[in-house]
Amino acid sequence: MTEIGKVAIVGVAQTKYEEDKIDQTYSELVFEVVKKLHNDLGITNDDVGCVITSSNDFNDGRTIANMAIQDAVGSVRKAESRVSGDGAFAFMYGAMRILSESFDTVMVVSHCKCSEVSQYLVNNTIFDPYYQRHLGLDQISSAGLMANMYMNKYGVTEEQAAMVVVKNRKNALNNPYAHLREEISINDVLNSKMMAYPLKELDFPPFSDGAVAMLLAKEDVAKKMTDTPIWFKGYGNCTDAYYLGNRNMTDLIGLELAAKEAYRMAGVNNPRENLDVCEVSESFSVHELMIYEALGLCDKGEGGKFIESGETEMNGSTPVNPSGGVLSSNPTMANGLIRVAEIALQLQGKADKRQVPNAKTGLAYGMNGICSQGNCVLIFGGEN
Amino acid sequence: MSRKKSQEKIFEIKWKTDLPYRYSIGKLAVKFFEELKENKKIMGSKCSKCGKVHSPPRAVCAECFIEMTVEDMVELSPRGTLEGFTVINYPFTDPATGGLRPFPYGYAIFKLDGADTYTMHFINETDYTKLKVGQRVEAVFKEEREGNIGDIMYYKVIKEEK
Amino acid sequence: MPKHDVAIVGIGQTKFRSKRRDVNIPEMIYEAVKMALDDAQLEPKDIDALIIGNMDHFEGINFSELMCGIEAAPGYLKPIVKVATGGTTGSSLAICGYHNVASGIYDNVLVIGWEKLNEGGATTGIITAFDPVWERPSLAGALGPLALMAGMYSAKYGITAEQAAKVTVKNRSNAANNPFAHLQMPNITIDYVMSSQMISYPLRLHDVCPQSEGACALIYANEEETKKITDNPAWFHAVETAHYYTFGTDDKMYDLPTATFASKKAYKKAGIKNPVKDLDVAEIYEPTSWSELSWTEALGFCKPGEGGKLLDEGITLMSGEFPVNPSGGVLSTNPIGATALVRVAEAAIQVMGRGEKRQVPDVEKALAMGFGGSLWTEILILGKEPMR
Ligand SMILES: [Zn+2]
């Protein structure tokens, strides 16, 4: 790989994440964030070079889900393309369009309304129609299998898992955009309804509606648009096996390799020392512990002890999910781009009550599929 | 192995996944269906900047990139001009019902008086030789309206010089 | 000027058919992937990243890139991204692949488009592309709007059904020279097309594209890697996309403004002043016979209203000055998620001079087009020499 050019995030906008935004179509959610971003940056649609969106046809109940949002993203007479899946992957496609020197600015938008369809059915269709789908697998049952194998191998406890939920829910109290904003206790998690052993109801995120947008720009344009451009530093993308039975279910190998690649590009030698803040797509409590290990924040099998150490709390050495993470807000397809947006806010020093002091380098992790099948790791820096 | 025998070994798995959705329609569409049901009115949305009247109504003027609200909705004439037509003459599964959509049926695009965009809907004519671009058309409403697009049963050709 | 020049260095296609009962989805895709890898003489380990697409609802598989990228292609422990934009899926994949390499992020990529259309319901799947409140209740898949467009185009310019039928005759007889094409009809006549069943006035059965199953795979590389792989690549000169309104009906539908927006930009980038003279061949996305005539106008191959005349004069025939769709086009082969990628593959084949019986002589520059969604267009221009 040759030397990578410069791309900056110049601004981000989010809707509030909610259980059921019944009064807005998803196109209206998209317009809300794109227009907000225009207003915040003092730009018009003419200042936007092209648009990359992320969505999922199953979630939206529309083939070519991006058709409905053309007016709302401002793509008249312009180029728009759609990454099918998580928004972190759309961010990277947007960045590539600047790095290829094809566009000066790119609007990246992701939306999801989980409220419009059964998420069980949407997730069940991820499994192949030949061997697995009959079994009725979805993200909850797969998570149960993964959590059981991981906890069994490394001796991680249900209490340790519950601490992740308690931390993220507590962080969400400081995030005005978050969906679930109430403090809960370890006992609340442990006593919640068993969903898929060893995981209980509160080990899982809610389903949310929402949208997020950000504007990317090349170096000179970015510096004109904002005093606080956030620079893209590193990227890794790695896909784990498709069949769960082919996976090493106790370690997130795909994420580990994606992170290594991103660290190499960004010059991160020691993630625990170099990363000031992380925003990760944790689909269930135990998942976040496994993510710590894959990102190299702690050793293999030490995820449980690591959460106990408090290092990932707001006042720890590497706060993870100051926004409250997916466990607090879960508009599934937008999760990765929300992680990027939250890191941008942290590095801009604009994260208000959830601000990590002096955050200079941050990591965002977006995921496609079930249990970290598709992994996109992005590193950002506040300094050029 | 004979050809027939090898084909016997090929089989398929049938899936009849039923994936129901519940779509939000937005505030402008709510108003549209209220007016349609209660007053037999067809509404569009008018951009406060460029004045373009959109049919069907929607929340964004793509050209100006500004919002249109329920306050920007205007009444359109139930009459318009036929711009294009076809007669659907093939079978397919209707995703709303899961059954076959009855055919043949007339399907047309027209511009309602007062609108700047075009509208697609049924036309009650299955003989395409009787249709001509430029003909005047008029909406035919259901007597017992329910507040959905089916309240406009179809458009019909009318004799009227404009 | 892009950071890196990008070339197509490997091409694979399946033989397209209406139904591939003999293989499942990954097995079908693997055929095209293997052919592309063999063509570039690369091993699976050599591939840096994969870009895959199809339309979710046609086969009913969510996140299909995870299944196909791993089970049908060398995606395990590699980057996989899915791009899906309807009819343009193939060209959107092709353009995404371009940016992956032109940006310097990857040295090479594998781009895969596929569809196994008869395993789901394509018309039903297409209906759900449209607005559930306003459009779906009266819509009949893609054909209804295409029929309206054909009728409006015909009414505007006096294009005749016979002129449209000539497109089918040209493309399906061209397809007889393309071993991968689905409908190959060397002896097809205008009468045969004009006496076929009227399925949606003015469209008769043989005025419209078939539904096909199959896959197409392309390997791209940057300038350095290309040198190592082949001395006969096809270089990207321009990639452009143009969209319009959410509702196709927001503007007149007798022409295709997005094809004009996108092609003008692409011609400027590729230094093309007169497309018919400066380009040597075009592979365009014509879902119906009428649309090829209309699109040739929108792409600037002739003046508005003269699409019929352009073909009447024989200019777009294989023997003409500027052949359009030597492969047989979409009227002969239509595996939706692969259709526009096949246009790019066939344009590359022409530039490489590897078209055998369908080869246009001395091709230096070729155009490929994708069309889909709410009447949006993508244009790619390929050339024998790199841009710089
Ligand atoms: Zn306006």
CSV table of N, CA and C in Angstrom, one decimal, chain A residues 20 22 24-25 28 31 34-35 38 58 60-61 71-72 74 76-77 113 115-117 121 129, chain B residues 13 15 17-28 58-60 62-67:
chain,number,residue,atom,x,y,z
A,20,ASP,N,-39.6,4.4,18.4
A,20,ASP,CA,-40.5,4.3,17.3
A,20,ASP,C,-40.8,5.7,16.8
A,22,ILE,N,-42.7,7.1,14.7
A,22,ILE,CA,-43.8,6.8,13.8
A,22,ILE,C,-44.2,8.0,13.0
A,24,GLN,N,-42.3,10.1,11.5
A,24,GLN,CA,-41.3,10.4,10.4
A,24,GLN,C,-41.0,9.2,9.5
A,25,THR,N,-41.0,9.5,8.2
A,25,THR,CA,-40.6,8.4,7.3
A,25,THR,C,-39.0,8.4,7.4
A,28,GLU,N,-37.5,11.3,5.8
A,28,GLU,CA,-37.6,12.6,6.6
A,28,GLU,C,-36.5,12.6,7.7
A,31,PHE,N,-33.4,13.7,5.9
A,31,PHE,CA,-33.4,15.1,5.6
A,31,PHE,C,-33.1,15.9,6.9
A,34,VAL,N,-29.2,15.8,7.4
A,34,VAL,CA,-28.5,16.4,6.3
A,34,VAL,C,-28.6,17.9,6.4
A,35,LYS,N,-29.9,18.3,6.6
A,35,LYS,CA,-30.2,19.8,6.7
A,35,LYS,C,-29.5,20.4,7.9
A,38,HIS,N,-25.9,20.9,7.1
A,38,HIS,CA,-25.8,22.1,6.3
A,38,HIS,C,-25.8,23.4,7.1
A,58,PHE,N,-33.7,-5.1,3.6
A,58,PHE,CA,-34.6,-5.9,4.5
A,58,PHE,C,-35.2,-5.0,5.6
A,60,ASP,N,-35.6,-1.8,5.6
A,60,ASP,CA,-36.4,-0.7,5.0
A,60,ASP,C,-37.6,-1.3,4.3
A,61,GLY,N,-37.6,-2.6,4.1
A,61,GLY,CA,-38.8,-3.2,3.3
A,61,GLY,C,-38.9,-2.6,1.9
A,71,ASP,N,-34.2,12.7,-2.8
A,71,ASP,CA,-34.5,14.1,-2.5
A,71,ASP,C,-33.9,14.6,-1.2
A,72,ALA,N,-34.0,13.7,-0.2
A,72,ALA,CA,-33.6,14.0,1.1
A,72,ALA,C,-32.1,14.1,1.3
A,74,GLY,N,-30.1,15.2,-1.1
A,74,GLY,CA,-29.7,16.2,-2.0
A,74,GLY,C,-28.9,15.7,-3.2
A,76,VAL,N,-29.9,15.4,-6.4
A,76,VAL,CA,-30.4,15.8,-7.7
A,76,VAL,C,-29.2,16.2,-8.6
A,77,ARG,N,-29.1,15.6,-9.7
A,77,ARG,CA,-28.0,15.8,-10.7
A,77,ARG,C,-26.6,15.5,-10.2
A,113,LYS,N,-34.8,2.4,10.5
A,113,LYS,CA,-36.0,2.4,11.4
A,113,LYS,C,-36.3,0.9,11.7
A,115,SER,N,-38.2,-0.1,13.8
A,115,SER,CA,-39.6,-0.2,14.3
A,115,SER,C,-40.5,-0.7,13.2
A,116,GLU,N,-40.1,-0.7,11.9
A,116,GLU,CA,-41.0,-1.0,10.9
A,116,GLU,C,-41.1,-2.5,10.5
A,117,VAL,N,-40.2,-3.3,11.1
A,117,VAL,CA,-40.2,-4.7,10.7
A,117,VAL,C,-39.7,-5.6,11.9
A,121,LEU,N,-37.0,-11.6,12.0
A,121,LEU,CA,-37.1,-12.1,10.6
A,121,LEU,C,-36.0,-11.5,9.8
A,129,PRO,N,-30.2,-20.1,3.1
A,129,PRO,CA,-31.4,-20.9,3.0
A,129,PRO,C,-31.3,-22.4,2.9
B,13,ILE,N,-35.1,-26.1,-2.5
B,13,ILE,CA,-35.7,-25.8,-1.2
B,13,ILE,C,-36.7,-24.6,-1.4
B,15,TRP,N,-38.9,-21.6,0.1
B,15,TRP,CA,-39.1,-20.7,1.2
B,15,TRP,C,-40.3,-19.8,0.9
B,17,THR,N,-41.1,-17.0,2.9
B,17,THR,CA,-40.9,-16.1,4.0
B,17,THR,C,-41.9,-15.0,3.9
B,18,ASP,N,-42.6,-14.8,5.0
B,18,ASP,CA,-43.6,-13.7,5.1
B,18,ASP,C,-42.9,-12.6,5.9
B,19,LEU,N,-42.6,-11.5,5.3
B,19,LEU,CA,-41.9,-10.4,6.0
B,19,LEU,C,-42.8,-9.2,6.0
B,20,PRO,N,-43.6,-9.1,7.0
B,20,PRO,CA,-44.6,-7.9,7.0
B,20,PRO,C,-43.9,-6.6,7.5
B,21,TYR,N,-44.3,-5.5,6.9
B,21,TYR,CA,-43.8,-4.2,7.3
B,21,TYR,C,-44.9,-3.3,7.7
B,22,ARG,N,-44.5,-2.3,8.5
B,22,ARG,CA,-45.4,-1.3,8.9
B,22,ARG,C,-44.8,0.1,8.7
B,23,TYR,N,-45.1,0.7,7.5
B,23,TYR,CA,-44.3,1.9,7.1
B,23,TYR,C,-45.0,3.1,7.7
B,24,SER,N,-44.1,4.0,8.2
B,24,SER,CA,-44.6,5.4,8.5
B,24,SER,C,-44.8,6.1,7.2
B,25,ILE,N,-45.8,6.9,7.2
B,25,ILE,CA,-46.1,7.6,5.9
B,25,ILE,C,-45.8,9.1,6.0
B,26,GLY,N,-45.6,9.6,7.1
B,26,GLY,CA,-45.2,11.0,7.2
B,26,GLY,C,-46.5,11.9,7.4
B,27,LYS,N,-46.2,13.1,7.9
B,27,LYS,CA,-47.4,14.0,8.3
B,27,LYS,C,-48.1,14.5,7.0
B,28,LEU,N,-47.4,14.7,5.9
B,28,LEU,CA,-48.1,15.2,4.7
B,28,LEU,C,-49.0,14.1,4.2
B,58,ARG,N,-44.7,15.7,-0.5
B,58,ARG,CA,-43.6,15.1,0.2
B,58,ARG,C,-42.9,16.2,1.0
B,59,ALA,N,-42.0,15.8,1.9
B,59,ALA,CA,-41.4,16.8,2.8
B,59,ALA,C,-40.3,17.6,2.3
B,60,VAL,N,-39.7,17.2,1.2
B,60,VAL,CA,-38.5,18.0,0.7
B,60,VAL,C,-38.6,18.4,-0.7
B,62,ALA,N,-36.6,18.8,-3.7
B,62,ALA,CA,-35.2,18.3,-4.0
B,62,ALA,C,-34.4,19.4,-4.6
B,63,GLU,N,-35.0,20.3,-5.4
B,63,GLU,CA,-34.3,21.4,-6.1
B,63,GLU,C,-33.8,22.4,-5.1
B,64,CYS,N,-34.6,22.8,-4.2
B,64,CYS,CA,-34.2,23.9,-3.3
B,64,CYS,C,-33.7,23.4,-2.0
B,65,PHE,N,-33.8,22.1,-1.7
B,65,PHE,CA,-33.4,21.4,-0.5
B,65,PHE,C,-34.0,22.1,0.7
B,66,ILE,N,-35.3,22.4,0.7
B,66,ILE,CA,-35.9,23.0,1.9
B,66,ILE,C,-37.2,22.1,2.2
B,67,GLU,N,-37.6,22.3,3.4
B,67,GLU,CA,-38.7,21.4,3.9
B,67,GLU,C,-40.0,22.0,3.4
